[in-house]
Coordinates of C-alpha atoms in Angstrom, one line a residue:
Chain A
X1 CA 6.4 -22.6 -9.9
X2 CA 10.1 -23.2 -8.3
X3 CA 11.8 -20.1 -8.7
X4 CA 15.0 -21.8 -10.2
X5 CA 13.4 -23.3 -12.7
X6 CA 10.8 -20.7 -14.1
X7 CA 11.3 -17.0 -14.2
X8 CA 7.5 -16.6 -13.3
X9 CA 6.7 -16.5 -9.7
X10 CA 3.0 -15.6 -9.5
X11 CA 0.2 -16.5 -11.9
X12 CA -3.0 -14.5 -12.1
X13 CA -6.3 -16.3 -13.6
X14 CA -6.8 -13.6 -16.4
X15 CA -10.1 -14.0 -18.4
X16 CA -11.3 -16.6 -19.9
X17 CA -9.6 -18.8 -17.2
X18 CA -6.2 -18.2 -18.9
X19 CA -3.3 -18.1 -16.2
X20 CA -0.9 -15.1 -16.6
X21 CA 2.6 -15.8 -15.1
X22 CA 4.5 -12.6 -13.9
X23 CA 7.9 -12.5 -12.1
X24 CA 7.7 -10.9 -8.7
X25 CA 9.9 -7.9 -7.4
X26 CA 12.4 -9.6 -5.1
X27 CA 14.3 -8.3 -2.3
X28 CA 17.0 -6.5 -4.2
X29 CA 14.8 -4.4 -6.4
X30 CA 12.3 -3.8 -3.8
X31 CA 15.1 -2.4 -1.8
X32 CA 16.5 -0.2 -4.5
X33 CA 13.2 1.3 -5.4
X34 CA 12.8 1.9 -1.6
X35 CA 16.1 3.6 -1.3
X36 CA 15.1 5.9 -4.3
X37 CA 11.9 6.8 -3.0
X38 CA 13.6 7.5 0.8
X39 CA 16.3 9.6 -1.2
X40 CA 13.2 11.6 -2.4
X41 CA 11.5 12.0 1.0
X42 CA 14.6 12.8 2.7
X43 CA 15.1 15.9 0.1
X44 CA 11.4 17.1 0.7
X45 CA 11.7 16.4 4.9
X46 CA 14.8 17.7 5.3
X47 CA 15.4 20.1 2.6
X48 CA 12.2 21.8 1.1
X49 CA 10.3 21.7 4.5
X50 CA 13.1 23.2 6.7
X51 CA 14.3 25.8 4.1
X52 CA 10.8 27.2 3.4
X53 CA 10.2 26.9 6.9
X54 CA 13.0 29.5 7.5
X55 CA 12.4 31.6 4.5
X56 CA 8.8 32.1 4.1
X57 CA 7.8 33.6 7.7
X58 CA 10.1 36.5 7.0
X59 CA 8.3 37.3 3.7
X60 CA 4.8 37.0 5.2
X61 CA 2.9 38.8 7.8
X62 CA 3.1 37.8 11.4
X63 CA -0.4 36.9 11.5
X64 CA -0.1 34.3 8.7
X65 CA 3.0 32.9 10.4
X66 CA 0.7 30.8 12.8
X67 CA -1.2 29.3 9.7
X68 CA 2.0 28.6 8.0
X69 CA 3.2 26.7 11.3
X70 CA 0.2 24.6 11.1
X71 CA 0.6 23.6 7.4
X72 CA 4.2 22.7 8.1
X73 CA 3.2 20.6 11.1
X74 CA 0.7 18.7 8.8
X75 CA 3.1 18.4 6.1
X76 CA 5.8 16.9 8.3
X77 CA 3.1 14.4 9.5
X78 CA 1.6 13.5 6.2
X79 CA 4.9 13.4 3.9
X80 CA 6.1 9.8 5.0
X81 CA 2.7 8.0 4.6
X82 CA 0.9 10.4 1.9
X83 CA 4.1 10.1 -0.2
X84 CA 3.3 6.4 -1.2
X85 CA -0.4 6.6 -0.7
X86 CA -0.7 9.5 -3.3
X87 CA 2.2 8.2 -6.0
X88 CA 0.7 4.8 -5.8
X89 CA -3.0 5.9 -6.5
X90 CA -1.8 8.6 -9.2
X91 CA 0.6 6.1 -11.2
X92 CA -1.5 3.0 -10.8
X93 CA 0.7 1.1 -8.1
X94 CA 3.8 2.8 -8.8
X95 CA 6.4 5.3 -7.0
X96 CA 9.1 7.0 -8.7
X97 CA 11.5 4.3 -7.1
X98 CA 9.3 1.7 -8.3
X99 CA 9.0 2.7 -11.9
X100 CA 12.6 3.3 -12.1
X101 CA 13.0 -0.5 -11.2
X102 CA 10.3 -1.4 -13.4
X103 CA 7.9 -2.7 -10.5
X104 CA 4.3 -2.3 -9.6
X105 CA 2.0 -3.0 -6.7
X106 CA -1.3 -5.0 -7.9
X107 CA -3.7 -7.1 -5.9
X108 CA -2.7 -10.8 -5.9
X109 CA -5.4 -11.6 -8.3
X110 CA -3.9 -9.1 -10.8
X111 CA -6.3 -6.3 -10.9
X112 CA -5.5 -2.8 -10.4
X113 CA -4.8 -1.4 -6.7
X114 CA -7.8 -0.1 -4.8
X115 CA -7.9 3.0 -2.5
X116 CA -8.5 0.8 0.4
X117 CA -5.6 -1.6 -0.3
X118 CA -3.5 0.9 -1.0
X119 CA -4.3 2.6 2.3
X120 CA -3.9 -0.8 4.1
X121 CA -0.4 -1.3 2.5
X122 CA 0.9 2.0 3.2
X123 CA -0.4 2.6 6.7
X124 CA 1.2 -0.5 7.9
X125 CA 4.4 0.7 6.4
X126 CA 5.4 1.8 9.9
X127 CA 5.0 -1.4 11.4
X128 CA 7.0 -3.1 8.9
X129 CA 9.5 -0.2 9.2
X130 CA 10.1 -1.4 12.9
X131 CA 12.6 -1.9 14.9
X132 CA 14.5 0.2 12.3
X133 CA 15.0 -0.1 8.6
X134 CA 12.2 -2.2 7.7
X135 CA 13.6 -4.8 10.1
X136 CA 10.1 -6.6 10.3
X137 CA 9.2 -6.0 6.7
X138 CA 12.4 -7.8 5.5
X139 CA 11.8 -10.7 7.7
X140 CA 8.3 -11.1 6.5
X141 CA 9.2 -10.6 2.8
X142 CA 11.8 -13.4 2.7
X143 CA 9.6 -16.0 4.7
X144 CA 6.4 -15.5 2.4
X145 CA 6.5 -17.2 -0.9
X146 CA 5.3 -14.2 -2.8
X147 CA 7.7 -11.8 -1.2
X148 CA 5.1 -9.7 0.7
X149 CA 5.7 -7.8 3.7
X150 CA 3.2 -7.1 6.2
X151 CA 1.4 -4.4 4.5
X152 CA 1.1 -6.5 1.3
X153 CA -0.2 -9.5 3.2
X154 CA -2.8 -7.4 5.0
X155 CA -4.0 -5.6 1.8
X156 CA -3.9 -8.6 -0.4
X157 CA -1.3 -7.1 -2.9
X158 CA 2.0 -8.2 -4.7
X159 CA 4.8 -6.4 -6.3
X160 CA 5.5 -7.6 -9.8
X161 CA 8.2 -6.8 -12.2
X162 CA 7.0 -5.6 -15.3
X163 CA 8.3 -6.7 -18.9
X164 CA 10.9 -4.6 -20.2
X165 CA 11.0 -3.2 -24.0
X166 CA 13.6 -5.6 -24.7
X167 CA 11.6 -8.9 -23.8
X168 CA 9.2 -7.9 -26.4
X169 CA 11.3 -7.5 -29.3
X170 CA 10.3 -7.6 -32.8
X171 CA 9.2 -11.0 -34.6
X172 CA 11.9 -12.3 -36.7
X173 CA 12.3 -14.9 -39.6
X174 CA 12.0 -18.7 -38.2
X175 CA 13.0 -22.0 -40.1
X176 CA 9.7 -24.1 -40.7
X177 CA 8.8 -26.1 -37.8
X178 CA 11.4 -24.8 -35.3
X179 CA 11.0 -26.4 -32.0
X180 CA 9.9 -23.9 -29.2
X181 CA 13.2 -24.9 -27.1
X182 CA 15.5 -23.7 -30.0
X183 CA 13.4 -20.5 -30.7
X184 CA 13.5 -19.5 -27.1
X185 CA 17.3 -20.6 -26.9
X186 CA 17.9 -18.5 -30.1
X187 CA 16.0 -15.3 -28.8
X188 CA 17.9 -15.6 -25.6
X189 CA 21.1 -15.4 -27.6
X190 CA 19.7 -12.3 -29.5
X191 CA 18.7 -10.4 -26.2
X192 CA 22.0 -11.1 -24.6
X193 CA 24.4 -10.3 -27.9
X194 CA 24.6 -6.8 -27.2
X195 CA 26.4 -7.2 -23.9
X196 CA 28.7 -9.9 -25.1
X197 CA 32.3 -9.4 -26.0
X198 CA 32.6 -9.6 -30.0
X199 CA 34.9 -12.9 -29.7
X200 CA 32.5 -14.7 -27.6
X201 CA 29.3 -13.4 -29.6
X202 CA 31.4 -14.6 -32.7
X203 CA 32.0 -18.1 -31.0
X204 CA 28.5 -18.7 -29.9
X205 CA 27.3 -17.7 -33.4
X206 CA 29.4 -20.3 -34.9
X207 CA 27.9 -23.1 -32.5
X208 CA 24.4 -21.8 -33.5
X209 CA 25.2 -21.9 -37.1
X210 CA 26.5 -25.4 -36.9
X211 CA 23.2 -26.7 -35.2
X212 CA 21.0 -24.8 -36.9
X213 CA 22.7 -26.2 -40.3
X214 CA 22.3 -29.9 -38.9
X215 CA 18.5 -29.6 -37.8
X216 CA 17.0 -26.9 -40.3
X217 CA 18.9 -27.5 -43.3
X218 CA 18.7 -25.0 -45.9
X219 CA 17.7 -22.1 -43.7
X220 CA 21.0 -20.4 -43.5
X221 CA 23.0 -19.0 -46.5
X222 CA 26.2 -20.7 -47.5
X223 CA 29.4 -19.8 -46.1
X224 CA 30.9 -16.5 -48.0
X225 CA 34.6 -16.2 -47.4
X226 CA 35.6 -13.2 -44.8
X227 CA 32.0 -13.3 -43.5
X228 CA 31.6 -13.6 -39.7
X229 CA 29.1 -16.3 -38.1
X230 CA 27.4 -13.6 -36.1
X231 CA 26.7 -11.8 -39.6
X232 CA 25.4 -15.0 -41.0
X233 CA 23.2 -15.9 -38.2
X234 CA 21.8 -12.1 -37.8
X235 CA 21.0 -12.1 -41.5
X236 CA 19.3 -15.4 -41.5
X237 CA 17.1 -14.4 -38.1
X238 CA 16.4 -11.0 -39.1
X239 CA 13.4 -9.1 -37.9
X240 CA 10.6 -9.3 -40.2
X241 CA 9.2 -6.0 -41.7
X242 CA 5.8 -5.1 -40.2
X243 CA 3.0 -7.2 -42.0
Chain B
X1 CA 0.8 -24.7 -35.7
X2 CA 4.5 -23.7 -36.8
X3 CA 6.2 -20.8 -34.4
X4 CA 7.0 -18.7 -37.3
X5 CA 3.5 -18.9 -38.6
X6 CA 1.9 -18.2 -35.3
X7 CA 3.8 -15.2 -34.7
X8 CA 3.4 -13.9 -38.1
X9 CA -0.5 -14.3 -37.8
X10 CA -0.9 -12.5 -34.3
X11 CA 1.6 -9.9 -34.7
X12 CA -0.7 -7.4 -36.2
X13 CA -3.3 -7.7 -33.4
X14 CA -0.6 -7.9 -30.5
X15 CA 0.7 -4.8 -32.0
X16 CA -2.9 -3.2 -32.0
X17 CA -3.5 -4.3 -28.4
X18 CA -0.5 -3.0 -27.4
X19 CA -1.2 0.6 -29.0
X20 CA -4.7 0.6 -27.7
X21 CA -3.4 -0.5 -24.0
X22 CA -0.7 2.3 -24.1
X23 CA -3.4 5.0 -24.8
X24 CA -5.9 3.6 -22.2
X25 CA -3.0 3.6 -19.5
X26 CA -1.9 7.0 -20.4
X27 CA -5.0 8.9 -21.1
X28 CA -8.0 6.6 -19.2
X29 CA -11.0 5.1 -20.9
X30 CA -12.4 8.4 -21.9
X31 CA -9.4 9.0 -24.4
X32 CA -11.0 5.7 -26.5
X33 CA -14.3 6.0 -28.2
X34 CA -17.1 3.4 -28.1
X35 CA -15.6 1.3 -31.2
X36 CA -12.3 1.4 -30.0
X37 CA -13.1 0.2 -26.7
X38 CA -15.0 -2.9 -28.1
X39 CA -12.1 -3.7 -30.1
X40 CA -9.9 -3.4 -27.0
X41 CA -12.3 -6.0 -25.5
X42 CA -12.0 -8.5 -28.7
X43 CA -8.3 -7.8 -29.0
X44 CA -7.7 -8.6 -25.5
X45 CA -9.7 -12.0 -25.5
X46 CA -7.3 -12.7 -28.6
X47 CA -4.6 -12.2 -26.6
X48 CA -5.5 -14.2 -23.9
X49 CA -6.2 -17.2 -26.0
X50 CA -3.0 -16.8 -27.9
X51 CA -1.4 -16.9 -24.5
X52 CA -2.8 -19.9 -23.6
X53 CA -1.9 -21.6 -26.9
X54 CA 1.6 -20.1 -26.9
X55 CA 2.2 -21.5 -23.4
X56 CA 1.4 -24.9 -24.5
X57 CA 3.3 -25.0 -27.5
X58 CA 6.0 -22.4 -27.3
X59 CA 7.2 -22.3 -23.9
X60 CA 9.8 -20.0 -22.7
X61 CA 9.8 -18.3 -25.9
X62 CA 9.7 -14.2 -25.9
X63 CA 6.4 -14.4 -27.4
X64 CA 4.9 -16.2 -24.3
X65 CA 6.5 -13.2 -22.2
X66 CA 5.2 -10.9 -24.4
X67 CA 1.8 -12.0 -24.7
X68 CA 1.8 -12.3 -20.7
X69 CA 2.8 -8.6 -20.4
X70 CA -0.4 -8.1 -22.9
X71 CA -2.7 -10.1 -20.8
X72 CA -1.6 -8.6 -17.6
X73 CA -1.9 -5.1 -18.6
X74 CA -5.1 -5.7 -20.1
X75 CA -6.4 -7.6 -17.0
X76 CA -5.5 -5.0 -14.8
X77 CA -6.7 -1.8 -16.8
X78 CA -10.3 -3.5 -17.2
X79 CA -12.8 -0.6 -16.5
X80 CA -14.2 -0.8 -13.3
X81 CA -17.6 0.7 -12.6
X82 CA -17.9 2.2 -9.1
X83 CA -19.5 5.0 -7.5
X84 CA -17.6 8.3 -7.4
X85 CA -15.2 8.9 -4.5
X86 CA -17.5 11.6 -3.0
X87 CA -20.3 9.6 -3.0
X88 CA -18.5 6.5 -1.3
X89 CA -17.2 8.8 1.3
X90 CA -20.6 10.4 2.2
X91 CA -21.9 6.9 2.5
X92 CA -18.9 5.8 4.5
X93 CA -19.6 8.4 7.5
X94 CA -23.4 8.5 7.3
X95 CA -24.2 4.6 7.4
X96 CA -21.0 2.7 6.7
X97 CA -19.0 3.5 9.9
X98 CA -22.0 3.3 12.5
X99 CA -22.9 0.0 11.1
X100 CA -19.1 -1.0 11.3
X101 CA -18.6 0.4 14.6
X102 CA -21.9 -1.6 15.9
X103 CA -20.5 -4.8 14.5
X104 CA -16.9 -4.3 16.2
X105 CA -18.4 -4.0 19.7
X106 CA -17.2 -7.0 21.0
X107 CA -13.6 -5.7 20.2
X108 CA -14.2 -2.3 21.6
X109 CA -15.5 -3.9 24.8
X110 CA -12.1 -6.0 25.2
X111 CA -10.0 -3.1 24.4
X112 CA -11.8 -0.8 26.7
X113 CA -11.5 -3.7 29.6
X114 CA -7.8 -3.7 28.7
X115 CA -7.5 -0.1 29.1
X116 CA -9.4 0.0 32.3
X117 CA -7.4 -2.4 34.0
X118 CA -4.0 -0.7 33.1
X119 CA -5.5 2.7 34.6
X120 CA -6.1 1.0 37.6
X121 CA -3.0 -1.0 37.9
X122 CA -1.2 2.4 37.3
X123 CA -3.2 4.2 40.1
X124 CA -2.8 1.5 42.7
X125 CA 1.0 1.4 42.0
X126 CA 1.4 5.1 42.4
X127 CA -0.9 5.4 45.4
X128 CA 1.6 2.6 46.9
X129 CA 4.9 4.0 45.8
X130 CA 4.6 7.6 44.2
X131 CA 8.1 7.3 42.9
X132 CA 6.5 5.1 40.1
X133 CA 5.0 8.6 38.3
X134 CA 8.7 9.6 38.1
X135 CA 8.8 7.1 34.9
X136 CA 6.7 9.5 33.0
X137 CA 6.9 12.6 34.6
X138 CA 10.2 14.9 35.1
X139 CA 11.4 15.9 38.4
X140 CA 10.6 19.3 38.0
X141 CA 6.8 18.8 37.2
X142 CA 6.6 16.5 40.1
X143 CA 8.3 19.3 42.4
X144 CA 5.5 21.7 41.0
X145 CA 2.7 19.4 42.0
X146 CA 4.1 19.5 45.5
X147 CA 3.8 23.0 45.8
X148 CA 0.3 23.0 44.1
X149 CA 1.0 23.9 40.8
X150 CA -0.3 21.7 37.6
X151 CA 1.8 21.5 34.8
X152 CA -1.3 22.1 32.4
X153 CA -1.1 25.7 33.3
X154 CA 1.8 25.9 31.4
X155 CA 0.6 24.2 28.4
X156 CA -1.4 27.2 27.1
X157 CA 1.4 30.1 27.4
X158 CA 3.9 28.4 25.3
X159 CA 2.3 27.8 21.8
X160 CA -0.6 29.6 20.1
X161 CA -3.7 27.3 19.8
X162 CA -3.6 26.5 16.2
X163 CA -0.2 25.3 16.4
X164 CA -0.8 23.7 19.7
X165 CA -4.2 21.8 18.2
X166 CA -2.3 20.5 15.0
X167 CA 0.7 19.1 17.2
X168 CA -1.8 17.3 19.3
X169 CA -4.1 16.1 16.4
X170 CA -1.2 15.0 14.2
X171 CA 0.2 12.9 17.4
X172 CA -3.0 11.5 18.3
X173 CA -3.6 10.2 14.9
X174 CA 0.0 8.5 14.9
X175 CA -0.9 7.1 17.9
X176 CA -4.2 5.7 16.4
X177 CA -2.6 4.7 13.6
X178 CA 0.0 2.7 15.6
X179 CA -2.6 1.0 17.7
X180 CA -4.2 -0.3 14.6
X181 CA -1.0 -1.3 12.9
X182 CA 0.5 -2.6 16.2
X183 CA -2.1 -5.4 16.1
X184 CA -0.3 -6.9 12.9
X185 CA 2.4 -8.0 15.2
X186 CA 0.2 -10.6 17.0
X187 CA -2.0 -7.8 18.9
X188 CA 1.2 -7.1 20.8
X189 CA 1.8 -3.4 19.7
X190 CA -1.9 -2.7 20.4
X191 CA -1.7 -4.0 24.1
X192 CA 1.7 -2.3 24.6
X193 CA 0.1 1.0 23.4
X194 CA -3.2 0.4 25.7
X195 CA -0.9 -0.6 28.7
X196 CA 1.3 2.5 28.2
X197 CA -1.5 4.8 27.8
X198 CA -3.6 3.3 30.7
X199 CA -0.8 3.2 33.2
X200 CA 0.3 6.9 32.6
X201 CA -3.4 8.0 33.1
X202 CA -3.9 6.1 36.2
X203 CA -0.7 7.1 37.7
X204 CA -1.2 10.9 36.8
X205 CA -4.6 10.6 38.6
X206 CA -3.3 9.0 41.7
X207 CA -0.6 11.3 41.8
X208 CA -2.5 14.7 41.5
X209 CA -5.2 13.1 44.2
X210 CA -2.6 12.6 46.6
X211 CA -1.5 16.5 46.2
X212 CA -5.1 17.3 46.2
X213 CA -5.2 18.7 42.5
X214 CA -7.1 16.0 40.8
X215 CA -10.1 18.4 40.5
X216 CA -7.5 20.9 38.5
X217 CA -6.5 17.9 36.1
X218 CA -10.1 16.9 35.8
X219 CA -11.0 20.3 34.9
X220 CA -8.3 20.4 32.5
X221 CA -9.2 17.0 30.6
X222 CA -13.0 17.0 30.9
X223 CA -13.4 18.7 27.6
X224 CA -11.2 16.6 25.4
X225 CA -10.5 13.8 27.5
X226 CA -13.8 11.6 27.2
X227 CA -13.8 11.8 23.4
X228 CA -10.0 11.3 23.1
X229 CA -9.8 8.5 25.3
X230 CA -12.8 7.0 23.5
X231 CA -11.0 7.4 20.3
X232 CA -7.9 5.8 21.4
X233 CA -9.9 2.5 22.6
X234 CA -11.8 2.4 19.4
X235 CA -8.3 2.6 17.5
X236 CA -7.1 -0.2 19.5
X237 CA -10.1 -2.4 19.1
X238 CA -9.1 -1.9 15.3
X239 CA -5.9 -3.2 16.4
X240 CA -7.4 -6.1 18.1
X241 CA -9.7 -6.7 15.0
X242 CA -6.3 -6.7 12.8
X243 CA -4.5 -9.5 15.2
X244 CA -7.7 -11.6 15.2
X245 CA -7.0 -12.9 11.6
X246 CA -3.5 -14.0 12.8
X247 CA -4.3 -15.4 16.1
X248 CA -7.8 -16.8 15.6
X249 CA -8.6 -16.9 11.7
X250 CA -11.3 -19.5 12.3
X251 CA -12.2 -21.8 9.2
X252 CA -10.1 -19.7 7.0
X253 CA -6.3 -19.8 6.0
X254 CA -4.5 -17.1 8.1
X255 CA -3.5 -14.9 5.2
X256 CA -7.3 -14.8 4.1
X257 CA -8.5 -14.0 7.7
X258 CA -5.6 -11.3 8.2
X259 CA -6.6 -9.7 4.7
X260 CA -10.2 -9.5 5.7
X261 CA -9.9 -8.4 9.2
X262 CA -7.3 -5.7 7.5
X263 CA -9.7 -3.8 5.6
X264 CA -12.5 -3.9 7.9
X265 CA -10.3 -2.6 10.7
X266 CA -8.7 0.2 9.0
X267 CA -12.2 1.5 8.2
X268 CA -12.6 1.7 12.1
X269 CA -9.8 3.9 12.5
X270 CA -10.1 5.8 9.3
X271 CA -13.8 7.1 10.5
X272 CA -12.0 8.4 13.8
X273 CA -9.7 10.7 12.4
X274 CA -11.9 13.8 11.8
X275 CA -13.2 13.2 15.4
X276 CA -9.4 13.3 16.6
X277 CA -9.3 16.7 14.7
X278 CA -12.3 17.9 16.8
X279 CA -10.9 16.6 19.8
X280 CA -7.5 18.2 19.4
X281 CA -9.2 21.7 18.4
X282 CA -10.8 21.4 21.8
X283 CA -7.5 20.6 23.5
X284 CA -5.7 23.3 22.0
X285 CA -8.3 26.1 22.4
X286 CA -11.0 25.2 25.6
X287 CA -8.9 23.0 27.8
X288 CA -6.0 25.4 28.7
X289 CA -8.0 28.3 28.6
X290 CA -8.2 29.8 32.3
X291 CA -11.1 31.8 31.6
X292 CA -13.4 29.2 30.6
X293 CA -15.3 27.8 34.0
X294 CA -14.7 24.5 34.7
X295 CA -18.5 23.6 34.4
X296 CA -18.6 24.7 30.6
X297 CA -15.8 22.3 30.0
X298 CA -17.4 19.6 31.6
X299 CA -20.4 20.5 29.5
X300 CA -18.4 20.6 26.3
X301 CA -16.6 17.4 26.8
X302 CA -20.1 15.7 27.6
X303 CA -21.7 17.4 24.3
X304 CA -18.6 16.0 22.4
X305 CA -18.6 12.6 23.9
X306 CA -22.4 12.2 23.2
X307 CA -22.3 13.4 19.8
X308 CA -20.0 10.7 19.0
X309 CA -22.2 8.1 20.5
X310 CA -25.0 9.4 18.7
X311 CA -23.4 9.2 15.7
X312 CA -22.1 5.3 16.0
X313 CA -25.5 4.4 17.1
X314 CA -27.3 6.3 14.6
X315 CA -29.7 3.9 12.4
X316 CA -29.3 1.2 14.5
X317 CA -33.3 1.0 15.1
X318 CA -34.0 1.1 11.6
X319 CA -31.2 -1.5 10.8
X320 CA -33.0 -3.7 13.6
X321 CA -36.4 -3.1 12.2
X322 CA -35.3 -3.9 8.5
X323 CA -33.8 -7.5 9.8
X324 CA -36.9 -8.1 11.8
X325 CA -39.1 -7.4 8.7
X326 CA -36.6 -9.6 6.4
X327 CA -37.3 -12.4 9.4
X328 CA -41.1 -12.0 9.2
X329 CA -41.1 -12.2 5.0
X330 CA -38.9 -15.4 5.5

């Protein structure tokens, strides 16, 4: 499973002994997800808590001030570790940052994150954070072949990238006996098409049109004057209606 | 089979699997009725077999990625039957933890030996060169000691009991968690923590002894000290348990031994958390109170320590008896 050959980095053995390949969350997306989470934490730790610590005691009686201070101390303590533990339990392996980046924590056999594993990976977070800014975590993450930090290794978890909606687009019309490689190439073209410049898209559509005419004669409509290659190709491989 | 035919034949059922999985993910298994759950199971098998076929015949296509995602979600959302959380928690504190503690006695012994060694080291160095204590105590505090004033007298006057207790509790639990997590660094973090705390304790005992205040310090720490130090040693034992997988994995691959040791050793720390809270309450209320006589503090300290010891050795007899019985039956 060389990462340069296939986009699939980790294989789980699912039911009936069938392997399921999934892409791992790599350094970039995980770092971004972490930044989002830390930003949220920052708002809570340096915004919400101090502001309420300043405002609330004035509003309540002196007797409850002690209780309030105790709550604040416990909150300050629990917020860094508790944030990750609670979100990952509540959202089944996702934090707000991970959800935004399409990442999810699962056991390395593909099953759902359990309480113990969640505690192990998150209570080791401070060690991964050493000496600062996830130094140790980053080092371990780049040298392990499944992109795990220390906490992941200890908990037996991996962070995977979930398929996006665009990966599962509607089934389309196909020529009889199309080769898998050709189908994959045409699917990749349609997935990329919305991001291409019109002239480039038109040139690629022209190349596809020529090759489909050669290999699968009779599938494409005949040339009509003034009709673009993109329209011809799009029409031929149009999504099939439900059914 | 032709790609177009394959997609056309499977599409309706993949769509149905997607819909059911979506509901299962959003609302949990209770949102589906019995028939739907059975249909879910059969759709999942269909998805998985289709995936195997597609991977062989149509590699690289969108369909393979789509089926992979469906199979992954189905695999992940399989319904686990487990006992409710509270029942597991009750079992952990009544039976699981004491058993785990007794199985971890070798690590506890090693951690204790390291700790005692560093206490002695700190003590001996300070007796030889008293300026060594300046590494841990401020110049003012040492000056006070010279005049026969122990710093612990000031602690109580600054903060109200609940605030002091919660400060101590959160601080000590952080220390315990680091004593455990530091084990992941080949045990170095754990040993560093044991060394630091041991040398500090030894040094302070030696210094107060030199100024004739060791009885005062003893009275201050006697209520919470025995339990708290025991808990730190237990947390460090957990750290050593975590380190063992990386240093001496035995017959297992290092990663496997590390992961197995991590779960076990984390449980060893988690069980100490309520006791840390108890020790912190004692340290916040009982220890600094000048009106509680020293004898009562010592008695409280012994009682706390004994209740922890009784807890971790509870059920040891019946466990041994059960083992012997199994032995005779065999």
